[in-house]
mmCIF file with all atom_site columns, C-alpha atoms in Angstrom:
data_model
loop_
_atom_site.group_PDB
_atom_site.id
_atom_site.type_symbol
_atom_site.label_atom_id
_atom_site.label_alt_id
_atom_site.label_comp_id
_atom_site.label_asym_id
_atom_site.label_entity_id
_atom_site.label_seq_id
_atom_site.pdbx_PDB_ins_code
_atom_site.Cartn_x
_atom_site.Cartn_y
_atom_site.Cartn_z
_atom_site.occupancy
_atom_site.B_iso_or_equiv
_atom_site.pdbx_formal_charge
_atom_site.auth_seq_id
_atom_site.auth_comp_id
_atom_site.auth_asym_id
_atom_site.auth_atom_id
_atom_site.pdbx_PDB_model_num
ATOM 1   C CA . UNK A 1 1   ? 219.030 192.365 3.663   1.00 0.00 ? 6   UNK A CA 1
ATOM 2   C CA . UNK A 1 2   ? 215.581 192.826 5.802   1.00 0.00 ? 7   UNK A CA 1
ATOM 3   C CA . UNK A 1 3   ? 212.212 193.050 4.220   1.00 0.00 ? 8   UNK A CA 1
ATOM 4   C CA . UNK A 1 4   ? 211.641 197.102 5.003   1.00 0.00 ? 9   UNK A CA 1
ATOM 5   C CA . UNK A 1 5   ? 215.239 197.619 3.178   1.00 0.00 ? 10  UNK A CA 1
ATOM 6   C CA . UNK A 1 6   ? 214.082 196.016 0.463   1.00 0.00 ? 11  UNK A CA 1
ATOM 7   C CA . UNK A 1 7   ? 212.863 198.510 -2.651  1.00 0.00 ? 12  UNK A CA 1
ATOM 8   C CA . UNK A 1 8   ? 211.270 197.118 -5.833  1.00 0.00 ? 13  UNK A CA 1
ATOM 9   C CA . UNK A 1 9   ? 211.269 200.237 -9.053  1.00 0.00 ? 14  UNK A CA 1
ATOM 10  C CA . UNK A 1 10  ? 207.398 199.287 -10.775 1.00 0.00 ? 15  UNK A CA 1
ATOM 11  C CA . UNK A 1 11  ? 206.945 202.121 -14.256 1.00 0.00 ? 16  UNK A CA 1
ATOM 12  C CA . UNK A 1 12  ? 209.269 204.093 -12.919 1.00 0.00 ? 17  UNK A CA 1
ATOM 13  C CA . UNK A 1 13  ? 207.906 204.523 -9.398  1.00 0.00 ? 18  UNK A CA 1
ATOM 14  C CA . UNK A 1 14  ? 210.143 203.820 -6.166  1.00 0.00 ? 19  UNK A CA 1
ATOM 15  C CA . UNK A 1 15  ? 208.111 200.770 -3.261  1.00 0.00 ? 20  UNK A CA 1
ATOM 16  C CA . UNK A 1 16  ? 209.016 199.391 -1.131  1.00 0.00 ? 21  UNK A CA 1
ATOM 17  C CA . UNK A 1 17  ? 208.067 195.733 -0.448  1.00 0.00 ? 22  UNK A CA 1
ATOM 18  C CA . UNK A 1 18  ? 205.956 196.425 3.031   1.00 0.00 ? 23  UNK A CA 1
ATOM 19  C CA . UNK A 1 19  ? 203.404 198.593 0.429   1.00 0.00 ? 24  UNK A CA 1
ATOM 20  C CA . UNK A 1 20  ? 202.842 195.496 -1.742  1.00 0.00 ? 25  UNK A CA 1
ATOM 21  C CA . UNK A 1 21  ? 199.646 194.116 -3.162  1.00 0.00 ? 26  UNK A CA 1
ATOM 22  C CA . UNK A 1 22  ? 201.052 190.504 -2.621  1.00 0.00 ? 27  UNK A CA 1
ATOM 23  C CA . UNK A 1 23  ? 203.420 188.408 -1.203  1.00 0.00 ? 28  UNK A CA 1
ATOM 24  C CA . UNK A 1 24  ? 206.054 186.935 -2.959  1.00 0.00 ? 29  UNK A CA 1
ATOM 25  C CA . UNK A 1 25  ? 205.957 182.839 -2.102  1.00 0.00 ? 30  UNK A CA 1
ATOM 26  C CA . UNK A 1 26  ? 208.424 180.082 -3.416  1.00 0.00 ? 31  UNK A CA 1
ATOM 27  C CA . UNK A 1 27  ? 206.824 177.313 -5.149  1.00 0.00 ? 32  UNK A CA 1
ATOM 28  C CA . UNK A 1 28  ? 208.487 173.623 -6.006  1.00 0.00 ? 33  UNK A CA 1
ATOM 29  C CA . UNK A 1 29  ? 208.962 172.819 -9.865  1.00 0.00 ? 34  UNK A CA 1
ATOM 30  C CA . UNK A 1 30  ? 207.498 169.788 -11.235 1.00 0.00 ? 35  UNK A CA 1
ATOM 31  C CA . UNK A 1 31  ? 208.342 167.355 -13.908 1.00 0.00 ? 36  UNK A CA 1
ATOM 32  C CA . UNK A 1 32  ? 204.789 168.082 -16.130 1.00 0.00 ? 37  UNK A CA 1
ATOM 33  C CA . UNK A 1 33  ? 203.082 164.815 -16.191 1.00 0.00 ? 38  UNK A CA 1
ATOM 34  C CA . UNK A 1 34  ? 203.443 165.020 -19.951 1.00 0.00 ? 39  UNK A CA 1
ATOM 35  C CA . UNK A 1 35  ? 207.524 165.043 -20.088 1.00 0.00 ? 40  UNK A CA 1
ATOM 36  C CA . UNK A 1 36  ? 209.184 161.270 -19.601 1.00 0.00 ? 41  UNK A CA 1
ATOM 37  C CA . UNK A 1 37  ? 211.615 159.926 -16.603 1.00 0.00 ? 42  UNK A CA 1
ATOM 38  C CA . UNK A 1 38  ? 214.173 161.691 -16.243 1.00 0.00 ? 43  UNK A CA 1
ATOM 39  C CA . UNK A 1 39  ? 217.929 159.910 -17.189 1.00 0.00 ? 44  UNK A CA 1
ATOM 40  C CA . UNK A 1 40  ? 218.775 160.130 -13.308 1.00 0.00 ? 45  UNK A CA 1
ATOM 41  C CA . UNK A 1 41  ? 215.392 158.275 -12.539 1.00 0.00 ? 46  UNK A CA 1
ATOM 42  C CA . UNK A 1 42  ? 215.888 155.279 -15.046 1.00 0.00 ? 47  UNK A CA 1
ATOM 43  C CA . UNK A 1 43  ? 216.594 151.962 -13.983 1.00 0.00 ? 48  UNK A CA 1
ATOM 44  C CA . UNK A 1 44  ? 216.712 152.991 -10.254 1.00 0.00 ? 49  UNK A CA 1
ATOM 45  C CA . UNK A 1 45  ? 215.340 150.054 -8.205  1.00 0.00 ? 50  UNK A CA 1
ATOM 46  C CA . UNK A 1 46  ? 213.507 150.804 -5.314  1.00 0.00 ? 51  UNK A CA 1
ATOM 47  C CA . UNK A 1 47  ? 214.465 148.632 -1.947  1.00 0.00 ? 52  UNK A CA 1
ATOM 48  C CA . UNK A 1 48  ? 212.349 146.532 -0.794  1.00 0.00 ? 53  UNK A CA 1
ATOM 49  C CA . UNK A 1 49  ? 211.264 147.211 2.927   1.00 0.00 ? 54  UNK A CA 1
ATOM 50  C CA . UNK A 1 50  ? 212.051 144.427 5.507   1.00 0.00 ? 55  UNK A CA 1
ATOM 51  C CA . UNK A 1 51  ? 209.729 143.921 8.068   1.00 0.00 ? 56  UNK A CA 1
ATOM 52  C CA . UNK A 1 52  ? 210.612 142.469 11.494  1.00 0.00 ? 57  UNK A CA 1
ATOM 53  C CA . UNK A 1 53  ? 209.494 138.808 12.706  1.00 0.00 ? 58  UNK A CA 1
ATOM 54  C CA . UNK A 1 54  ? 207.018 139.511 14.784  1.00 0.00 ? 59  UNK A CA 1
ATOM 55  C CA . UNK A 1 55  ? 205.258 142.187 13.100  1.00 0.00 ? 60  UNK A CA 1
ATOM 56  C CA . UNK A 1 56  ? 205.043 139.602 9.830   1.00 0.00 ? 61  UNK A CA 1
ATOM 57  C CA . UNK A 1 57  ? 203.699 137.431 12.156  1.00 0.00 ? 62  UNK A CA 1
ATOM 58  C CA . UNK A 1 58  ? 200.826 139.469 12.941  1.00 0.00 ? 63  UNK A CA 1
ATOM 59  C CA . UNK A 1 59  ? 200.427 140.931 9.630   1.00 0.00 ? 64  UNK A CA 1
ATOM 60  C CA . UNK A 1 60  ? 199.734 136.706 8.379   1.00 0.00 ? 65  UNK A CA 1
ATOM 61  C CA . UNK A 1 61  ? 197.953 136.264 11.989  1.00 0.00 ? 66  UNK A CA 1
ATOM 62  C CA . UNK A 1 62  ? 195.233 139.399 10.849  1.00 0.00 ? 67  UNK A CA 1
ATOM 63  C CA . UNK A 1 63  ? 194.933 138.598 6.923   1.00 0.00 ? 68  UNK A CA 1
ATOM 64  C CA . UNK A 1 64  ? 194.057 134.449 8.740   1.00 0.00 ? 69  UNK A CA 1
ATOM 65  C CA . UNK A 1 65  ? 191.407 135.470 10.411  1.00 0.00 ? 70  UNK A CA 1
ATOM 66  C CA . UNK A 1 66  ? 190.288 137.845 7.409   1.00 0.00 ? 71  UNK A CA 1
ATOM 67  C CA . UNK A 1 67  ? 189.559 135.086 4.788   1.00 0.00 ? 72  UNK A CA 1
ATOM 68  C CA . UNK A 1 68  ? 188.392 133.160 7.847   1.00 0.00 ? 73  UNK A CA 1
ATOM 69  C CA . UNK A 1 69  ? 185.344 135.454 8.869   1.00 0.00 ? 74  UNK A CA 1
ATOM 70  C CA . UNK A 1 70  ? 184.654 136.745 5.112   1.00 0.00 ? 75  UNK A CA 1
ATOM 71  C CA . UNK A 1 71  ? 184.311 132.446 4.665   1.00 0.00 ? 76  UNK A CA 1
ATOM 72  C CA . UNK A 1 72  ? 182.294 132.640 7.595   1.00 0.00 ? 77  UNK A CA 1
ATOM 73  C CA . UNK A 1 73  ? 180.253 135.343 6.417   1.00 0.00 ? 78  UNK A CA 1
ATOM 74  C CA . UNK A 1 74  ? 179.271 133.937 2.749   1.00 0.00 ? 79  UNK A CA 1
ATOM 75  C CA . UNK A 1 75  ? 178.229 130.367 3.615   1.00 0.00 ? 80  UNK A CA 1
ATOM 76  C CA . UNK A 1 76  ? 175.705 131.725 6.480   1.00 0.00 ? 81  UNK A CA 1
ATOM 77  C CA . UNK A 1 77  ? 174.617 133.789 3.676   1.00 0.00 ? 82  UNK A CA 1
ATOM 78  C CA . UNK A 1 78  ? 174.428 131.020 1.482   1.00 0.00 ? 83  UNK A CA 1
ATOM 79  C CA . UNK A 1 79  ? 173.110 128.772 3.814   1.00 0.00 ? 84  UNK A CA 1
ATOM 80  C CA . UNK A 1 80  ? 170.166 131.123 4.168   1.00 0.00 ? 85  UNK A CA 1
ATOM 81  C CA . UNK A 1 81  ? 169.792 131.540 0.711   1.00 0.00 ? 86  UNK A CA 1
ATOM 82  C CA . UNK A 1 82  ? 169.120 127.682 0.230   1.00 0.00 ? 87  UNK A CA 1
ATOM 83  C CA . UNK A 1 83  ? 166.131 128.188 3.502   1.00 0.00 ? 88  UNK A CA 1
ATOM 84  C CA . UNK A 1 84  ? 164.203 130.463 1.018   1.00 0.00 ? 89  UNK A CA 1
ATOM 85  C CA . UNK A 1 85  ? 164.404 128.740 -2.269  1.00 0.00 ? 90  UNK A CA 1
ATOM 86  C CA . UNK A 1 86  ? 161.446 128.555 -4.377  1.00 0.00 ? 91  UNK A CA 1
ATOM 87  C CA . UNK A 1 87  ? 161.609 124.669 -3.986  1.00 0.00 ? 92  UNK A CA 1
ATOM 88  C CA . UNK A 1 88  ? 160.786 124.971 -0.111  1.00 0.00 ? 93  UNK A CA 1
ATOM 89  C CA . UNK A 1 89  ? 157.320 124.413 0.779   1.00 0.00 ? 94  UNK A CA 1
ATOM 90  C CA . UNK A 1 90  ? 157.211 126.991 4.326   1.00 0.00 ? 95  UNK A CA 1
ATOM 91  C CA . UNK A 1 91  ? 159.089 130.110 1.995   1.00 0.00 ? 96  UNK A CA 1
ATOM 92  C CA . UNK A 1 92  ? 156.402 128.910 -1.123  1.00 0.00 ? 97  UNK A CA 1
ATOM 93  C CA . UNK A 1 93  ? 153.237 129.928 1.086   1.00 0.00 ? 98  UNK A CA 1
ATOM 94  C CA . UNK A 1 94  ? 155.194 132.813 3.397   1.00 0.00 ? 99  UNK A CA 1
ATOM 95  C CA . UNK A 1 95  ? 155.916 134.130 -0.053  1.00 0.00 ? 100 UNK A CA 1
ATOM 96  C CA . UNK A 1 96  ? 151.799 133.737 -1.172  1.00 0.00 ? 101 UNK A CA 1
ATOM 97  C CA . UNK A 1 97  ? 151.064 135.582 1.794   1.00 0.00 ? 102 UNK A CA 1
ATOM 98  C CA . UNK A 1 98  ? 153.185 138.161 1.860   1.00 0.00 ? 103 UNK A CA 1
ATOM 99  C CA . UNK A 1 99  ? 151.658 139.068 -1.925  1.00 0.00 ? 104 UNK A CA 1
ATOM 100 C CA . UNK A 1 100 ? 148.439 138.280 -0.327  1.00 0.00 ? 105 UNK A CA 1
ATOM 101 C CA . UNK A 1 101 ? 149.557 140.905 2.803   1.00 0.00 ? 106 UNK A CA 1
ATOM 102 C CA . UNK A 1 102 ? 150.319 143.751 -0.408  1.00 0.00 ? 107 UNK A CA 1
ATOM 103 C CA . UNK A 1 103 ? 147.763 143.080 -2.574  1.00 0.00 ? 108 UNK A CA 1
ATOM 104 C CA . UNK A 1 104 ? 145.552 143.980 0.586   1.00 0.00 ? 109 UNK A CA 1
ATOM 105 C CA . UNK A 1 105 ? 147.505 146.629 1.677   1.00 0.00 ? 110 UNK A CA 1
ATOM 106 C CA . UNK A 1 106 ? 147.650 147.837 -1.452  1.00 0.00 ? 111 UNK A CA 1
ATOM 107 C CA . UNK A 1 107 ? 143.635 147.721 -2.460  1.00 0.00 ? 112 UNK A CA 1
ATOM 108 C CA . UNK A 1 108 ? 142.824 149.824 1.002   1.00 0.00 ? 113 UNK A CA 1
ATOM 109 C CA . UNK A 1 109 ? 145.313 152.700 0.233   1.00 0.00 ? 114 UNK A CA 1
ATOM 110 C CA . UNK A 1 110 ? 144.055 152.991 -3.330  1.00 0.00 ? 115 UNK A CA 1
ATOM 111 C CA . UNK A 1 111 ? 140.483 152.742 -1.966  1.00 0.00 ? 116 UNK A CA 1
ATOM 112 C CA . UNK A 1 112 ? 141.103 155.325 0.762   1.00 0.00 ? 117 UNK A CA 1
ATOM 113 C CA . UNK A 1 113 ? 142.621 158.008 -1.829  1.00 0.00 ? 118 UNK A CA 1
ATOM 114 C CA . UNK A 1 114 ? 139.644 156.771 -4.307  1.00 0.00 ? 119 UNK A CA 1
ATOM 115 C CA . UNK A 1 115 ? 137.471 158.231 -1.765  1.00 0.00 ? 120 UNK A CA 1
ATOM 116 C CA . UNK A 1 116 ? 139.413 160.958 -1.207  1.00 0.00 ? 121 UNK A CA 1
ATOM 117 C CA . UNK A 1 117 ? 139.014 161.536 -5.214  1.00 0.00 ? 122 UNK A CA 1
ATOM 118 C CA . UNK A 1 118 ? 135.871 160.806 -4.884  1.00 0.00 ? 123 UNK A CA 1
ATOM 119 C CA . UNK A 1 119 ? 134.773 163.660 -2.660  1.00 0.00 ? 124 UNK A CA 1
ATOM 120 C CA . UNK A 1 120 ? 137.123 166.419 -4.439  1.00 0.00 ? 125 UNK A CA 1
ATOM 121 C CA . UNK A 1 121 ? 135.281 165.378 -7.342  1.00 0.00 ? 126 UNK A CA 1
ATOM 122 C CA . UNK A 1 122 ? 131.351 165.988 -5.711  1.00 0.00 ? 127 UNK A CA 1
ATOM 123 C CA . UNK A 1 123 ? 133.408 169.277 -4.259  1.00 0.00 ? 128 UNK A CA 1
ATOM 124 C CA . UNK A 1 124 ? 134.174 170.600 -7.460  1.00 0.00 ? 129 UNK A CA 1
ATOM 125 C CA . UNK A 1 125 ? 131.414 168.906 -9.713  1.00 0.00 ? 130 UNK A CA 1
ATOM 126 C CA . UNK A 1 126 ? 128.535 171.014 -7.030  1.00 0.00 ? 131 UNK A CA 1
ATOM 127 C CA . UNK A 1 127 ? 130.728 174.616 -7.878  1.00 0.00 ? 132 UNK A CA 1
ATOM 128 C CA . UNK A 1 128 ? 130.426 173.570 -10.957 1.00 0.00 ? 133 UNK A CA 1
ATOM 129 C CA . UNK A 1 129 ? 126.619 173.088 -10.991 1.00 0.00 ? 134 UNK A CA 1
ATOM 130 C CA . UNK A 1 130 ? 126.304 176.091 -9.034  1.00 0.00 ? 135 UNK A CA 1
ATOM 131 C CA . UNK A 1 131 ? 127.882 178.698 -11.793 1.00 0.00 ? 136 UNK A CA 1
ATOM 132 C CA . UNK A 1 132 ? 126.562 176.728 -14.580 1.00 0.00 ? 137 UNK A CA 1
ATOM 133 C CA . UNK A 1 133 ? 122.619 176.972 -13.481 1.00 0.00 ? 138 UNK A CA 1
ATOM 134 C CA . UNK A 1 134 ? 123.892 181.126 -12.787 1.00 0.00 ? 139 UNK A CA 1
ATOM 135 C CA . UNK A 1 135 ? 125.250 181.427 -16.384 1.00 0.00 ? 140 UNK A CA 1
ATOM 136 C CA . UNK A 1 136 ? 122.522 180.441 -17.627 1.00 0.00 ? 141 UNK A CA 1
ATOM 137 C CA . UNK A 1 137 ? 119.506 182.056 -16.320 1.00 0.00 ? 142 UNK A CA 1
ATOM 138 C CA . UNK A 1 138 ? 122.541 184.839 -17.073 1.00 0.00 ? 143 UNK A CA 1
ATOM 139 C CA . UNK A 1 139 ? 122.271 183.524 -20.767 1.00 0.00 ? 144 UNK A CA 1
ATOM 140 C CA . UNK A 1 140 ? 118.274 183.634 -20.687 1.00 0.00 ? 145 UNK A CA 1
ATOM 141 C CA . UNK A 1 141 ? 118.122 186.304 -19.701 1.00 0.00 ? 146 UNK A CA 1
ATOM 142 C CA . UNK A 1 142 ? 119.802 188.363 -21.950 1.00 0.00 ? 147 UNK A CA 1
ATOM 143 C CA . UNK A 1 143 ? 118.403 186.366 -25.332 1.00 0.00 ? 148 UNK A CA 1
ATOM 144 C CA . UNK A 1 144 ? 115.543 187.768 -23.626 1.00 0.00 ? 149 UNK A CA 1
ATOM 145 C CA . UNK A 1 145 ? 116.460 191.180 -23.396 1.00 0.00 ? 150 UNK A CA 1
ATOM 146 C CA . UNK A 1 146 ? 117.430 190.969 -26.683 1.00 0.00 ? 151 UNK A CA 1
ATOM 147 C CA . UNK A 1 147 ? 114.450 189.443 -28.331 1.00 0.00 ? 152 UNK A CA 1
ATOM 148 C CA . UNK A 1 148 ? 112.845 192.041 -26.685 1.00 0.00 ? 153 UNK A CA 1
ATOM 149 C CA . UNK A 1 149 ? 114.998 194.756 -28.567 1.00 0.00 ? 154 UNK A CA 1
ATOM 150 C CA . UNK A 1 150 ? 114.809 193.056 -31.758 1.00 0.00 ? 155 UNK A CA 1
ATOM 151 C CA . UNK A 1 151 ? 111.045 192.927 -31.661 1.00 0.00 ? 156 UNK A CA 1
ATOM 152 C CA . UNK A 1 152 ? 110.821 196.960 -30.788 1.00 0.00 ? 157 UNK A CA 1
ATOM 153 C CA . UNK A 1 153 ? 112.825 197.643 -33.628 1.00 0.00 ? 158 UNK A CA 1
ATOM 154 C CA . UNK A 1 154 ? 111.097 195.274 -36.085 1.00 0.00 ? 159 UNK A CA 1
ATOM 155 C CA . UNK A 1 155 ? 107.815 197.243 -34.698 1.00 0.00 ? 160 UNK A CA 1
ATOM 156 C CA . UNK A 1 156 ? 109.422 201.001 -35.274 1.00 0.00 ? 161 UNK A CA 1
ATOM 157 C CA . UNK A 1 157 ? 110.816 200.149 -38.819 1.00 0.00 ? 162 UNK A CA 1
ATOM 158 C CA . UNK A 1 158 ? 107.289 198.472 -39.430 1.00 0.00 ? 163 UNK A CA 1
ATOM 159 C CA . UNK A 1 159 ? 105.671 202.151 -38.141 1.00 0.00 ? 164 UNK A CA 1
ATOM 160 C CA . UNK A 1 160 ? 107.958 203.919 -39.786 1.00 0.00 ? 165 UNK A CA 1
ATOM 161 C CA . UNK A 1 161 ? 107.396 202.128 -43.189 1.00 0.00 ? 166 UNK A CA 1
ATOM 162 C CA . UNK A 1 162 ? 103.952 202.994 -42.747 1.00 0.00 ? 167 UNK A CA 1
ATOM 163 C CA . UNK A 1 163 ? 104.681 206.470 -42.440 1.00 0.00 ? 168 UNK A CA 1
ATOM 164 C CA . UNK A 1 164 ? 106.735 205.999 -45.429 1.00 0.00 ? 169 UNK A CA 1
ATOM 165 C CA . UNK A 1 165 ? 104.081 204.897 -46.938 1.00 0.00 ? 170 UNK A CA 1
ATOM 166 C CA . UNK A 1 166 ? 101.763 207.412 -47.213 1.00 0.00 ? 171 UNK A CA 1
ATOM 167 C CA . UNK A 1 167 ? 104.029 209.607 -49.650 1.00 0.00 ? 172 UNK A CA 1
ATOM 168 C CA . UNK A 1 168 ? 104.545 205.832 -52.349 1.00 0.00 ? 173 UNK A CA 1
ATOM 169 C CA . UNK A 1 169 ? 103.298 206.763 -55.692 1.00 0.00 ? 174 UNK A CA 1
ATOM 170 C CA . UNK A 1 170 ? 99.554  204.940 -56.419 1.00 0.00 ? 175 UNK A CA 1
ATOM 171 C CA . UNK A 1 171 ? 98.129  204.300 -59.116 1.00 0.00 ? 176 UNK A CA 1
ATOM 172 C CA . UNK A 1 172 ? 95.181  207.282 -57.766 1.00 0.00 ? 177 UNK A CA 1
ATOM 173 C CA . UNK A 1 173 ? 97.512  209.731 -57.138 1.00 0.00 ? 178 UNK A CA 1
ATOM 174 C CA . UNK A 1 174 ? 100.507 208.963 -60.285 1.00 0.00 ? 179 UNK A CA 1
ATOM 175 C CA . UNK A 1 175 ? 98.785  211.899 -62.330 1.00 0.00 ? 180 UNK A CA 1
ATOM 176 C CA . UNK A 1 176 ? 99.460  214.335 -58.959 1.00 0.00 ? 181 UNK A CA 1
ATOM 177 C CA . UNK A 1 177 ? 103.019 213.485 -58.534 1.00 0.00 ? 182 UNK A CA 1
ATOM 178 C CA . UNK A 1 178 ? 103.276 213.566 -62.365 1.00 0.00 ? 183 UNK A CA 1
ATOM 179 C CA . UNK A 1 179 ? 101.994 216.684 -62.833 1.00 0.00 ? 184 UNK A CA 1
ATOM 180 C CA . UNK A 1 180 ? 103.868 218.445 -60.368 1.00 0.00 ? 185 UNK A CA 1
ATOM 181 C CA . UNK A 1 181 ? 107.325 216.736 -61.312 1.00 0.00 ? 186 UNK A CA 1
ATOM 182 C CA . UNK A 1 182 ? 106.173 218.599 -64.390 1.00 0.00 ? 187 UNK A CA 1
ATOM 183 C CA . UNK A 1 183 ? 105.877 221.780 -63.148 1.00 0.00 ? 188 UNK A CA 1
ATOM 184 C CA . UNK A 1 184 ? 108.542 222.138 -61.180 1.00 0.00 ? 189 UNK A CA 1
ATOM 185 C CA . UNK A 1 185 ? 111.755 224.361 -61.762 1.00 0.00 ? 190 UNK A CA 1
ATOM 186 C CA . UNK A 1 186 ? 114.799 223.903 -59.796 1.00 0.00 ? 191 UNK A CA 1
ATOM 187 C CA . UNK A 1 187 ? 117.844 226.204 -60.212 1.00 0.00 ? 192 UNK A CA 1
ATOM 188 C CA . UNK A 1 188 ? 120.882 225.678 -58.897 1.00 0.00 ? 193 UNK A CA 1
ATOM 189 C CA . UNK A 1 189 ? 122.710 228.773 -59.594 1.00 0.00 ? 194 UNK A CA 1
ATOM 190 C CA . UNK A 1 190 ? 123.564 230.664 -56.799 1.00 0.00 ? 195 UNK A CA 1
ATOM 191 C CA . UNK A 1 191 ? 125.456 234.326 -55.928 1.00 0.00 ? 196 UNK A CA 1
ATOM 192 C CA . UNK A 1 192 ? 127.547 235.104 -52.650 1.00 0.00 ? 197 UNK A CA 1
ATOM 193 C CA . UNK A 1 193 ? 128.763 238.910 -52.136 1.00 0.00 ? 198 UNK A CA 1
ATOM 194 C CA . UNK A 1 194 ? 131.236 240.048 -50.028 1.00 0.00 ? 199 UNK A CA 1
ATOM 195 C CA . UNK A 1 195 ? 129.278 239.921 -46.221 1.00 0.00 ? 200 UNK A CA 1
ATOM 196 C CA . UNK A 1 196 ? 128.962 236.378 -47.138 1.00 0.00 ? 201 UNK A CA 1
ATOM 197 C CA . UNK A 1 197 ? 124.794 236.775 -48.317 1.00 0.00 ? 202 UNK A CA 1
ATOM 198 C CA . UNK A 1 198 ? 124.025 234.271 -50.358 1.00 0.00 ? 203 UNK A CA 1
ATOM 199 C CA . UNK A 1 199 ? 121.059 234.614 -53.595 1.00 0.00 ? 204 UNK A CA 1
ATOM 200 C CA . UNK A 1 200 ? 119.817 231.676 -54.363 1.00 0.00 ? 205 UNK A CA 1
ATOM 201 C CA . UNK A 1 201 ? 119.172 231.363 -58.784 1.00 0.00 ? 206 UNK A CA 1
ATOM 202 C CA . UNK A 1 202 ? 115.697 232.903 -60.268 1.00 0.00 ? 207 UNK A CA 1
ATOM 203 C CA . UNK A 1 203 ? 114.133 229.434 -60.086 1.00 0.00 ? 208 UNK A CA 1
ATOM 204 C CA . UNK A 1 204 ? 114.796 228.607 -56.962 1.00 0.00 ? 209 UNK A CA 1
ATOM 205 C CA . UNK A 1 205 ? 111.450 227.835 -55.149 1.00 0.00 ? 210 UNK A CA 1
ATOM 206 C CA . UNK A 1 206 ? 109.291 229.419 -57.132 1.00 0.00 ? 211 UNK A CA 1
ATOM 207 C CA . UNK A 1 207 ? 105.977 229.856 -56.053 1.00 0.00 ? 212 UNK A CA 1
ATOM 208 C CA . UNK A 1 208 ? 104.485 229.097 -59.909 1.00 0.00 ? 213 UNK A CA 1
ATOM 209 C CA . UNK A 1 209 ? 106.756 227.655 -63.105 1.00 0.00 ? 214 UNK A CA 1
ATOM 210 C CA . UNK A 1 210 ? 103.716 230.021 -65.273 1.00 0.00 ? 215 UNK A CA 1
ATOM 211 C CA . UNK A 1 211 ? 104.704 232.990 -63.143 1.00 0.00 ? 216 UNK A CA 1
ATOM 212 C CA . UNK A 1 212 ? 108.384 232.099 -63.501 1.00 0.00 ? 217 UNK A CA 1
ATOM 213 C CA . UNK A 1 213 ? 107.937 231.576 -67.396 1.00 0.00 ? 218 UNK A CA 1
ATOM 214 C CA . UNK A 1 214 ? 106.112 234.724 -67.718 1.00 0.00 ? 219 UNK A CA 1
ATOM 215 C CA . UNK A 1 215 ? 108.420 236.310 -65.288 1.00 0.00 ? 220 UNK A CA 1
ATOM 216 C CA . UNK A 1 216 ? 111.530 234.408 -67.960 1.00 0.00 ? 221 UNK A CA 1
ATOM 217 C CA . UNK A 1 217 ? 109.693 236.016 -70.595 1.00 0.00 ? 222 UNK A CA 1
ATOM 218 C CA . UNK A 1 218 ? 109.219 239.392 -69.299 1.00 0.00 ? 223 UNK A CA 1
ATOM 219 C CA . UNK A 1 219 ? 112.877 239.758 -69.595 1.00 0.00 ? 224 UNK A CA 1
ATOM 220 C CA . UNK A 1 220 ? 113.829 238.033 -72.786 1.00 0.00 ? 225 UNK A CA 1
ATOM 221 C CA . UNK A 1 221 ? 111.463 240.476 -74.116 1.00 0.00 ? 226 UNK A CA 1
ATOM 222 C CA . UNK A 1 222 ? 113.371 243.153 -72.416 1.00 0.00 ? 227 UNK A CA 1
ATOM 223 C CA . UNK A 1 223 ? 117.139 242.317 -73.025 1.00 0.00 ? 228 UNK A CA 1
ATOM 224 C CA . UNK A 1 224 ? 115.656 241.989 -77.512 1.00 0.00 ? 229 UNK A CA 1
ATOM 225 C CA . UNK A 1 225 ? 113.812 246.063 -76.888 1.00 0.00 ? 230 UNK A CA 1
ATOM 226 C CA . UNK A 1 226 ? 117.058 246.581 -75.951 1.00 0.00 ? 231 UNK A CA 1
ATOM 227 C CA . UNK A 1 227 ? 119.301 245.292 -77.913 1.00 0.00 ? 232 UNK A CA 1
ATOM 228 C CA . UNK A 1 228 ? 117.004 245.968 -81.066 1.00 0.00 ? 233 UNK A CA 1
ATOM 229 C CA . UNK A 1 229 ? 117.399 249.938 -79.742 1.00 0.00 ? 234 UNK A CA 1
ATOM 230 C CA . UNK A 1 230 ? 121.538 250.161 -79.681 1.00 0.00 ? 235 UNK A CA 1
ATOM 231 C CA . UNK A 1 231 ? 121.434 248.453 -82.814 1.00 0.00 ? 236 UNK A CA 1
ATOM 232 C CA . UNK A 1 232 ? 119.124 251.362 -84.332 1.00 0.00 ? 237 UNK A CA 1
ATOM 233 C CA . UNK A 1 233 ? 122.127 253.974 -83.053 1.00 0.00 ? 238 UNK A CA 1
#
């Protein structure tokens, strides 16, 4: 049957094989690794490969050559290592010279690095010094400005205290302030009409304590006379 005539039914809809979004590929089955050997494979010995004589001789020749070359190379390196033994005076001198040359090279390289670091450090310190000088100058100016402001505030406070000292009670004017305190009357009563006008009490800001006292006596006498009049009727 051709691919175009193959029909499949998926969820009640009829589709052709060419319109499917996948391709069918056959995969050979492989036995999982955890399964044991199949009974048909047990006790089966594969036949041993038999090489021709000429091929066997060639393999033997290549094996012998490999072993010979390997042995020669190992012997050569062993001889070189024996020559470079620490017991040989020439080897000891060569090692000493190599150490000295390496030390000299390392010392020179370290000196170059130190010179570069020193130059960078001097440049950085110069910049930091300039910034520090600018900061110190700014702090001195700020401190001077603060001291000037503090001195000005202190002078203003002293002047204010001098002005306030004019109203201080002293031995010379204590009698005057006592008389003023005794003769002063304060009335906290007040009234407000509909228009928002405020009417202070009678004793608020009095002209004279004696006048206020006389007005109070007159009002009391008037009220007493009215009371007697209404009582007699």
